[in-house]
Short mmCIF file of C-alpha atoms in Angstrom, two decimals:
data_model
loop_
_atom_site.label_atom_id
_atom_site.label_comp_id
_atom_site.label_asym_id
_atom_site.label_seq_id
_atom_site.Cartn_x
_atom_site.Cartn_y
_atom_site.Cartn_z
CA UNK M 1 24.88 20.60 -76.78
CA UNK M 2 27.99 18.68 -76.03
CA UNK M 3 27.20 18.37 -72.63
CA UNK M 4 23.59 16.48 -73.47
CA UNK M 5 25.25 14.18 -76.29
CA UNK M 6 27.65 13.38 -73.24
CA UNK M 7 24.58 12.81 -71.02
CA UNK M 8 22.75 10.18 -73.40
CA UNK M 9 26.27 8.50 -74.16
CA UNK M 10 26.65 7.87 -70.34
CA UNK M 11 23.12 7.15 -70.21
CA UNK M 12 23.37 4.11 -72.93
CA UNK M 13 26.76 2.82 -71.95
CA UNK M 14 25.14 2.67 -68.23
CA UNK M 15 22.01 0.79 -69.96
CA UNK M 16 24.45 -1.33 -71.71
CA UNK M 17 26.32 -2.58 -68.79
CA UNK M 18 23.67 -3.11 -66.45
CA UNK M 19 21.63 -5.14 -69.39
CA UNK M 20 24.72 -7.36 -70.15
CA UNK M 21 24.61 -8.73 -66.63
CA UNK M 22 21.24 -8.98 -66.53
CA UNK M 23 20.44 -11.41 -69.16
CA UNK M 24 23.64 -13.61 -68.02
CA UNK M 25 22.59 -13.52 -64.29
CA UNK M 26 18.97 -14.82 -65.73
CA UNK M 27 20.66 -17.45 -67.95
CA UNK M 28 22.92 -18.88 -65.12
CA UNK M 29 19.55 -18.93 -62.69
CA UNK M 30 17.75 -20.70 -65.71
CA UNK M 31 20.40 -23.42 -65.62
CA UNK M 32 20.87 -23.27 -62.24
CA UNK M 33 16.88 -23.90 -61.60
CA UNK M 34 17.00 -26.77 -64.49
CA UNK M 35 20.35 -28.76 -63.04
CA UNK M 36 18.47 -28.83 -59.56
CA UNK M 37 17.07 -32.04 -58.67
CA UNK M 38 13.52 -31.97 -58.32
CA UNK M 39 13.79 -33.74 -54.73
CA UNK M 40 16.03 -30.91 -53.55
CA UNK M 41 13.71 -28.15 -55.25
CA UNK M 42 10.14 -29.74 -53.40
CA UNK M 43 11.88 -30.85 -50.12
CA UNK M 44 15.17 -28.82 -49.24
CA UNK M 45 14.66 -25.62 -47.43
CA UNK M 46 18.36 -24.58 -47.96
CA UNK M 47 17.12 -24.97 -52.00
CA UNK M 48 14.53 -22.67 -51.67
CA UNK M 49 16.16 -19.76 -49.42
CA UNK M 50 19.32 -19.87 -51.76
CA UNK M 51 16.94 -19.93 -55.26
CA UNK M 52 14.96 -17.08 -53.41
CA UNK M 53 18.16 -15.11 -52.88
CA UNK M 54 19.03 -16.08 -56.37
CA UNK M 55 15.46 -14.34 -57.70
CA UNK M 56 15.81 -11.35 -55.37
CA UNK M 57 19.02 -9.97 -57.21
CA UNK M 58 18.22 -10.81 -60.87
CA UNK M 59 15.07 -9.00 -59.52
CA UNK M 60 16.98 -6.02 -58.39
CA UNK M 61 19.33 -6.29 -61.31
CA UNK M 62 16.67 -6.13 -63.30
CA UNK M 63 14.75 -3.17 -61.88
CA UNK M 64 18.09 -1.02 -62.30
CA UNK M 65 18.41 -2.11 -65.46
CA UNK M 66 14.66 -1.01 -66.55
CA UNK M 67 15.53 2.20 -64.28
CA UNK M 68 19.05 3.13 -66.67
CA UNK M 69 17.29 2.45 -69.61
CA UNK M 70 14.16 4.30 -68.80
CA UNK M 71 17.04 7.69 -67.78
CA UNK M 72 18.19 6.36 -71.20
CA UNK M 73 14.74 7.08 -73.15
CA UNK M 74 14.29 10.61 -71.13
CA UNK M 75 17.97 11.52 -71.99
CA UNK M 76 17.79 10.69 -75.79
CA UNK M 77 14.47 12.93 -76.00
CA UNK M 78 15.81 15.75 -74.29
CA UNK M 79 18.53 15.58 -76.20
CA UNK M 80 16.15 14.94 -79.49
CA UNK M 81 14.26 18.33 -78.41
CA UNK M 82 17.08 20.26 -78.19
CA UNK M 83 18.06 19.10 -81.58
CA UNK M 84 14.59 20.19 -83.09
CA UNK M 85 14.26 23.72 -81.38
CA UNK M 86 17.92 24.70 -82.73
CA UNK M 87 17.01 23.26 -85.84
CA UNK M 88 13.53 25.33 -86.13
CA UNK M 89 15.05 28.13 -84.35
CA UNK M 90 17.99 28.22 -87.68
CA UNK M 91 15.25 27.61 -89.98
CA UNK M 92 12.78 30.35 -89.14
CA UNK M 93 16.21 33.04 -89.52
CA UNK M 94 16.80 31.38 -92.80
CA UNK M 95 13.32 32.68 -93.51
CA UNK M 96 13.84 35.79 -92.40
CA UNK M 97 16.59 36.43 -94.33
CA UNK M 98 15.11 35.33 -97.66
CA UNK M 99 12.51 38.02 -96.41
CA UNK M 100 14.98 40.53 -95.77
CA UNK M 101 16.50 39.94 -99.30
CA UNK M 102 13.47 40.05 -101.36
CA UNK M 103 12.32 43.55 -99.22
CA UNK M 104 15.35 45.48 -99.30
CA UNK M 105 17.30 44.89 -103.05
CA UNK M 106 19.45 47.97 -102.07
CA UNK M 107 20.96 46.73 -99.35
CA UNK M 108 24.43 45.25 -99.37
CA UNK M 109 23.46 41.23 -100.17
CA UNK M 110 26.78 39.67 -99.22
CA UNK M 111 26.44 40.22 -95.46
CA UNK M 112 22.73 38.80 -95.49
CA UNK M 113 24.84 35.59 -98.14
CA UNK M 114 27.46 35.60 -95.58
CA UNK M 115 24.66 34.94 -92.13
CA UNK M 116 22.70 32.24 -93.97
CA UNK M 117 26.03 30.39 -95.48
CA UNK M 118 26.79 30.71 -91.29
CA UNK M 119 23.52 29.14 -90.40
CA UNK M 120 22.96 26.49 -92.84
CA UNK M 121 26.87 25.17 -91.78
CA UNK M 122 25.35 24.97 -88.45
CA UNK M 123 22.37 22.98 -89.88
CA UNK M 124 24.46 20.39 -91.84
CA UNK M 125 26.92 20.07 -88.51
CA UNK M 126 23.73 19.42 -86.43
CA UNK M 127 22.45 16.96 -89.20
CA UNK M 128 26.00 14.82 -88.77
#
């Protein structure tokens, strides 16, 4: 369970720092774009191949960062998955023991008290 929660941490701080970038690269291309002449930008070849290199890597910058957050998304419902089966999985022995108390009244009750006290800590430290 740790493991996973370390997983989509990694995942979002990896998101995180590749988005950063991203929009600043895009801003600074923006400006750089807009402070261009537009003699250079319709007659200058060097213009065109260095704004072309320029769109290439926010391009690529981009991708990754769609590609991080999309290992993001995956991550987080794994994770959310996991969450719900051990959640279910506590709930339907909760059940069971409610069961077991109402069918056998001879039986010694504080071990069966003792389980679900056990299982519904585990439920309030999964719901924190």
């Amino acid at each position: 369970m740790q493991k996973l929660r370390a997983q989509v941490k990694s995942a979002r701080t990896i998101a995180i720092v590749l988005a950063v970038p991203a929009v600043l690269v895009t801003v600074v291309l923006l400006i750089k774009i807009n402070n261009t002449s537009n003699w250079a930008l319709r007659y200058d070849g060097y213009v065109w191949e260095q704004l072309g290199w320029w769109f290439i890597d926010v391009g690529l910058l981009w991708l990754l960062t769609l590609a991080a957050g999309g290992f993001w998304f995956v991550s987080s419902r794994n994770f959310g998955r996991v969450l719900l089966d051990r959640v279910a999985t506590i709930r339907t022995r909760l059940i069971e023991i409610e069961k077991e108390l109402e069918t056998r009244a001879d039986r010694p009750k504080a071990d069966l008290r003792s389980e679900r006290q056990l299982l519904e800590s585990e439920l309030r430290q999964l719901g924190a």
